[in-house]
mmCIF file with all atom_site columns, C-alpha atoms in Angstrom:
data_model
loop_
_atom_site.group_PDB
_atom_site.id
_atom_site.type_symbol
_atom_site.label_atom_id
_atom_site.label_alt_id
_atom_site.label_comp_id
_atom_site.label_asym_id
_atom_site.label_entity_id
_atom_site.label_seq_id
_atom_site.pdbx_PDB_ins_code
_atom_site.Cartn_x
_atom_site.Cartn_y
_atom_site.Cartn_z
_atom_site.occupancy
_atom_site.B_iso_or_equiv
_atom_site.pdbx_formal_charge
_atom_site.auth_seq_id
_atom_site.auth_comp_id
_atom_site.auth_asym_id
_atom_site.auth_atom_id
_atom_site.pdbx_PDB_model_num
ATOM 1   C CA . MET Y 1 1   ? 6.941   -1.516  -6.574  1.00 82.00 ? 1   MET Y CA 1
ATOM 2   C CA . PHE Y 1 2   ? 6.920   -5.096  -5.293  1.00 91.00 ? 2   PHE Y CA 1
ATOM 3   C CA . ILE Y 1 3   ? 9.898   -4.492  -3.030  1.00 92.00 ? 3   ILE Y CA 1
ATOM 4   C CA . SER Y 1 4   ? 8.624   -1.052  -1.927  1.00 87.00 ? 4   SER Y CA 1
ATOM 5   C CA . GLY Y 1 5   ? 5.238   -2.449  -0.971  1.00 89.00 ? 5   GLY Y CA 1
ATOM 6   C CA . CYS Y 1 6   ? 6.670   -5.414  0.917   1.00 93.00 ? 6   CYS Y CA 1
ATOM 7   C CA . LEU Y 1 7   ? 9.129   -3.165  2.755   1.00 93.00 ? 7   LEU Y CA 1
ATOM 8   C CA . ALA Y 1 8   ? 6.369   -0.701  3.628   1.00 90.00 ? 8   ALA Y CA 1
ATOM 9   C CA . ASP Y 1 9   ? 4.144   -3.395  5.122   1.00 91.00 ? 9   ASP Y CA 1
ATOM 10  C CA . TRP Y 1 10  ? 7.052   -5.053  6.903   1.00 93.00 ? 10  TRP Y CA 1
ATOM 11  C CA . SER Y 1 11  ? 8.029   -1.660  8.380   1.00 91.00 ? 11  SER Y CA 1
ATOM 12  C CA . LEU Y 1 12  ? 4.472   -0.973  9.512   1.00 89.00 ? 12  LEU Y CA 1
ATOM 13  C CA . ALA Y 1 13  ? 4.433   -4.343  11.265  1.00 90.00 ? 13  ALA Y CA 1
ATOM 14  C CA . LYS Y 1 14  ? 7.838   -3.821  12.900  1.00 90.00 ? 14  LYS Y CA 1
ATOM 15  C CA . LEU Y 1 15  ? 6.774   -0.355  14.096  1.00 89.00 ? 15  LEU Y CA 1
ATOM 16  C CA . GLU Y 1 16  ? 3.667   -2.061  15.532  1.00 89.00 ? 16  GLU Y CA 1
ATOM 17  C CA . PHE Y 1 17  ? 1.149   -0.015  13.565  1.00 90.00 ? 17  PHE Y CA 1
ATOM 18  C CA . ILE Y 1 18  ? -0.319  -3.255  12.199  1.00 91.00 ? 18  ILE Y CA 1
ATOM 19  C CA . HIS Y 1 19  ? -0.272  -6.859  13.352  1.00 91.00 ? 19  HIS Y CA 1
ATOM 20  C CA . PHE Y 1 20  ? -0.775  -9.871  11.099  1.00 88.00 ? 20  PHE Y CA 1
ATOM 21  C CA . ALA Y 1 21  ? -2.815  -12.873 12.245  1.00 81.00 ? 21  ALA Y CA 1
ATOM 22  C CA . ALA Y 1 22  ? 0.027   -15.177 11.184  1.00 75.00 ? 22  ALA Y CA 1
ATOM 23  C CA . ASP Y 1 23  ? 2.710   -13.874 13.540  1.00 69.00 ? 23  ASP Y CA 1
ATOM 24  C CA . GLY Y 1 24  ? 6.263   -14.288 12.331  1.00 72.00 ? 24  GLY Y CA 1
ATOM 25  C CA . PRO Y 1 25  ? 9.439   -12.430 11.399  1.00 78.00 ? 25  PRO Y CA 1
ATOM 26  C CA . THR Y 1 26  ? 8.386   -11.995 7.766   1.00 82.00 ? 26  THR Y CA 1
ATOM 27  C CA . LEU Y 1 27  ? 5.276   -10.948 5.887   1.00 91.00 ? 27  LEU Y CA 1
ATOM 28  C CA . PRO Y 1 28  ? 2.486   -13.481 5.410   1.00 90.00 ? 28  PRO Y CA 1
ATOM 29  C CA . PHE Y 1 29  ? 2.724   -15.353 2.112   1.00 90.00 ? 29  PHE Y CA 1
ATOM 30  C CA . TRP Y 1 30  ? -0.665  -14.048 0.942   1.00 88.00 ? 30  TRP Y CA 1
ATOM 31  C CA . LEU Y 1 31  ? 0.556   -10.457 1.316   1.00 90.00 ? 31  LEU Y CA 1
ATOM 32  C CA . VAL Y 1 32  ? 3.733   -11.107 -0.672  1.00 94.00 ? 32  VAL Y CA 1
ATOM 33  C CA . LEU Y 1 33  ? 1.598   -12.597 -3.463  1.00 94.00 ? 33  LEU Y CA 1
ATOM 34  C CA . LEU Y 1 34  ? -0.779  -9.642  -3.292  1.00 91.00 ? 34  LEU Y CA 1
ATOM 35  C CA . TRP Y 1 35  ? 2.118   -7.212  -3.746  1.00 93.00 ? 35  TRP Y CA 1
ATOM 36  C CA . LEU Y 1 36  ? 3.489   -9.295  -6.611  1.00 96.00 ? 36  LEU Y CA 1
ATOM 37  C CA . LEU Y 1 37  ? 0.156   -9.228  -8.446  1.00 95.00 ? 37  LEU Y CA 1
ATOM 38  C CA . PHE Y 1 38  ? -0.366  -5.526  -7.755  1.00 90.00 ? 38  PHE Y CA 1
ATOM 39  C CA . SER Y 1 39  ? 3.082   -4.658  -9.110  1.00 89.00 ? 39  SER Y CA 1
ATOM 40  C CA . ILE Y 1 40  ? 2.515   -6.750  -12.248 1.00 91.00 ? 40  ILE Y CA 1
ATOM 41  C CA . THR Y 1 41  ? -0.847  -5.154  -13.058 1.00 90.00 ? 41  THR Y CA 1
ATOM 42  C CA . PHE Y 1 42  ? -0.142  -1.600  -11.878 1.00 85.00 ? 42  PHE Y CA 1
ATOM 43  C CA . GLU Y 1 43  ? 0.963   -0.117  -15.191 1.00 81.00 ? 43  GLU Y CA 1
ATOM 44  C CA . GLN Y 1 44  ? -2.011  -1.453  -17.150 1.00 84.00 ? 44  GLN Y CA 1
ATOM 45  C CA . CYS Y 1 45  ? -4.566  -0.536  -14.497 1.00 85.00 ? 45  CYS Y CA 1
ATOM 46  C CA . TYR Y 1 46  ? -3.354  2.975   -13.755 1.00 85.00 ? 46  TYR Y CA 1
ATOM 47  C CA . ARG Y 1 47  ? -2.012  4.169   -17.109 1.00 84.00 ? 47  ARG Y CA 1
ATOM 48  C CA . TRP Y 1 48  ? -4.919  6.628   -17.305 1.00 89.00 ? 48  TRP Y CA 1
ATOM 49  C CA . LEU Y 1 49  ? -3.472  8.487   -14.290 1.00 89.00 ? 49  LEU Y CA 1
ATOM 50  C CA . SER Y 1 50  ? -0.373  9.585   -16.201 1.00 87.00 ? 50  SER Y CA 1
ATOM 51  C CA . GLY Y 1 51  ? -0.199  13.372  -15.846 1.00 86.00 ? 51  GLY Y CA 1
ATOM 52  C CA . LYS Y 1 52  ? -3.005  13.423  -13.247 1.00 92.00 ? 52  LYS Y CA 1
ATOM 53  C CA . LEU Y 1 53  ? -0.859  13.514  -10.145 1.00 93.00 ? 53  LEU Y CA 1
ATOM 54  C CA . LYS Y 1 54  ? -3.443  15.202  -7.901  1.00 96.00 ? 54  LYS Y CA 1
ATOM 55  C CA . VAL Y 1 55  ? -5.935  12.461  -8.724  1.00 96.00 ? 55  VAL Y CA 1
ATOM 56  C CA . ALA Y 1 56  ? -3.236  9.837   -8.105  1.00 94.00 ? 56  ALA Y CA 1
ATOM 57  C CA . ALA Y 1 57  ? -2.457  11.370  -4.696  1.00 96.00 ? 57  ALA Y CA 1
ATOM 58  C CA . LEU Y 1 58  ? -6.145  11.424  -3.797  1.00 97.00 ? 58  LEU Y CA 1
ATOM 59  C CA . LEU Y 1 59  ? -6.634  7.791   -4.835  1.00 96.00 ? 59  LEU Y CA 1
ATOM 60  C CA . GLY Y 1 60  ? -3.522  6.632   -2.977  1.00 94.00 ? 60  GLY Y CA 1
ATOM 61  C CA . GLY Y 1 61  ? -4.482  8.614   0.115   1.00 97.00 ? 61  GLY Y CA 1
ATOM 62  C CA . LEU Y 1 62  ? -8.002  7.191   0.167   1.00 97.00 ? 62  LEU Y CA 1
ATOM 63  C CA . PHE Y 1 63  ? -7.598  3.622   -1.000  1.00 95.00 ? 63  PHE Y CA 1
ATOM 64  C CA . GLY Y 1 64  ? -4.266  2.855   0.675   1.00 92.00 ? 64  GLY Y CA 1
ATOM 65  C CA . PRO Y 1 65  ? -5.762  3.081   4.182   1.00 94.00 ? 65  PRO Y CA 1
ATOM 66  C CA . ALA Y 1 66  ? -9.038  1.556   2.932   1.00 95.00 ? 66  ALA Y CA 1
ATOM 67  C CA . SER Y 1 67  ? -7.236  -1.615  1.854   1.00 92.00 ? 67  SER Y CA 1
ATOM 68  C CA . TYR Y 1 68  ? -5.803  -2.074  5.352   1.00 91.00 ? 68  TYR Y CA 1
ATOM 69  C CA . TRP Y 1 69  ? -9.226  -1.419  6.869   1.00 92.00 ? 69  TRP Y CA 1
ATOM 70  C CA . ALA Y 1 70  ? -10.749 -4.082  4.580   1.00 91.00 ? 70  ALA Y CA 1
ATOM 71  C CA . ALA Y 1 71  ? -8.017  -6.554  5.567   1.00 88.00 ? 71  ALA Y CA 1
ATOM 72  C CA . SER Y 1 72  ? -8.695  -5.825  9.232   1.00 90.00 ? 72  SER Y CA 1
ATOM 73  C CA . LYS Y 1 73  ? -12.366 -6.677  8.697   1.00 90.00 ? 73  LYS Y CA 1
ATOM 74  C CA . LEU Y 1 74  ? -11.309 -10.003 7.149   1.00 87.00 ? 74  LEU Y CA 1
ATOM 75  C CA . SER Y 1 75  ? -9.352  -10.727 10.364  1.00 77.00 ? 75  SER Y CA 1
ATOM 76  C CA . SER Y 1 76  ? -6.006  -11.060 8.601   1.00 80.00 ? 76  SER Y CA 1
ATOM 77  C CA . VAL Y 1 77  ? -4.615  -7.768  9.924   1.00 88.00 ? 77  VAL Y CA 1
ATOM 78  C CA . SER Y 1 78  ? -5.269  -5.789  13.079  1.00 92.00 ? 78  SER Y CA 1
ATOM 79  C CA . ILE Y 1 79  ? -4.612  -2.062  13.185  1.00 92.00 ? 79  ILE Y CA 1
ATOM 80  C CA . GLN Y 1 80  ? -2.999  -1.122  16.492  1.00 89.00 ? 80  GLN Y CA 1
ATOM 81  C CA . MET Y 1 81  ? -3.361  2.676   16.454  1.00 89.00 ? 81  MET Y CA 1
ATOM 82  C CA . PRO Y 1 82  ? -6.297  3.386   14.119  1.00 90.00 ? 82  PRO Y CA 1
ATOM 83  C CA . VAL Y 1 83  ? -6.168  7.197   13.952  1.00 93.00 ? 83  VAL Y CA 1
ATOM 84  C CA . GLU Y 1 84  ? -2.390  7.500   13.741  1.00 91.00 ? 84  GLU Y CA 1
ATOM 85  C CA . PHE Y 1 85  ? -2.176  4.608   11.305  1.00 92.00 ? 85  PHE Y CA 1
ATOM 86  C CA . THR Y 1 86  ? -4.874  6.031   9.026   1.00 93.00 ? 86  THR Y CA 1
ATOM 87  C CA . LEU Y 1 87  ? -3.184  9.441   8.868   1.00 94.00 ? 87  LEU Y CA 1
ATOM 88  C CA . LEU Y 1 88  ? 0.273   7.948   8.355   1.00 91.00 ? 88  LEU Y CA 1
ATOM 89  C CA . SER Y 1 89  ? -0.842  5.495   5.685   1.00 92.00 ? 89  SER Y CA 1
ATOM 90  C CA . ALA Y 1 90  ? -2.918  8.130   3.850   1.00 96.00 ? 90  ALA Y CA 1
ATOM 91  C CA . VAL Y 1 91  ? 0.083   10.430  3.492   1.00 95.00 ? 91  VAL Y CA 1
ATOM 92  C CA . PHE Y 1 92  ? 2.454   7.554   2.768   1.00 91.00 ? 92  PHE Y CA 1
ATOM 93  C CA . TRP Y 1 93  ? 0.305   6.009   0.022   1.00 92.00 ? 93  TRP Y CA 1
ATOM 94  C CA . ALA Y 1 94  ? -0.552  9.372   -1.527  1.00 96.00 ? 94  ALA Y CA 1
ATOM 95  C CA . VAL Y 1 95  ? 3.160   10.139  -1.917  1.00 94.00 ? 95  VAL Y CA 1
ATOM 96  C CA . LEU Y 1 96  ? 4.078   6.609   -2.994  1.00 90.00 ? 96  LEU Y CA 1
ATOM 97  C CA . PHE Y 1 97  ? 1.257   6.389   -5.534  1.00 90.00 ? 97  PHE Y CA 1
ATOM 98  C CA . VAL Y 1 98  ? 2.356   9.671   -7.132  1.00 93.00 ? 98  VAL Y CA 1
ATOM 99  C CA . ALA Y 1 99  ? 5.965   8.431   -7.206  1.00 90.00 ? 99  ALA Y CA 1
ATOM 100 C CA . PHE Y 1 100 ? 4.908   5.194   -8.920  1.00 87.00 ? 100 PHE Y CA 1
ATOM 101 C CA . ILE Y 1 101 ? 2.815   7.093   -11.483 1.00 89.00 ? 101 ILE Y CA 1
ATOM 102 C CA . LYS Y 1 102 ? 5.687   9.521   -12.189 1.00 87.00 ? 102 LYS Y CA 1
ATOM 103 C CA . LYS Y 1 103 ? 8.135   6.643   -12.563 1.00 81.00 ? 103 LYS Y CA 1
ATOM 104 C CA . ARG Y 1 104 ? 5.818   4.864   -14.989 1.00 72.00 ? 104 ARG Y CA 1
ATOM 105 C CA . SER Y 1 105 ? 5.230   8.108   -16.935 1.00 68.00 ? 105 SER Y CA 1
ATOM 106 C CA . LEU Y 1 106 ? 8.954   8.737   -17.317 1.00 54.00 ? 106 LEU Y CA 1
ATOM 107 C CA . ALA Y 1 107 ? 9.552   5.148   -18.395 1.00 58.00 ? 107 ALA Y CA 1
ATOM 108 C CA . ALA Y 1 108 ? 6.878   5.358   -21.121 1.00 59.00 ? 108 ALA Y CA 1
#
């Protein structure tokens, strides 16, 4: 999950959907740490979603884009194409969240 999340955000930046305040060839350090913490706590926090894939898709589709919107309000990220980005990230995070939940369910 850590690598998937970092690659997803790096790809979004390279495709110019998002722009980080700290411009550089890599992700900002704070975002790498955020992905590390999220990947460490994911299983404990979302264990209750095992077998509830529609709910997982809904949560990923809603809160994935919402997290970028919140970061943009904190001035650490700017969203370049708001409508396209919101639609793309909603679908992307809905699918990815379900995949993470399935992977965790199979591993349990």
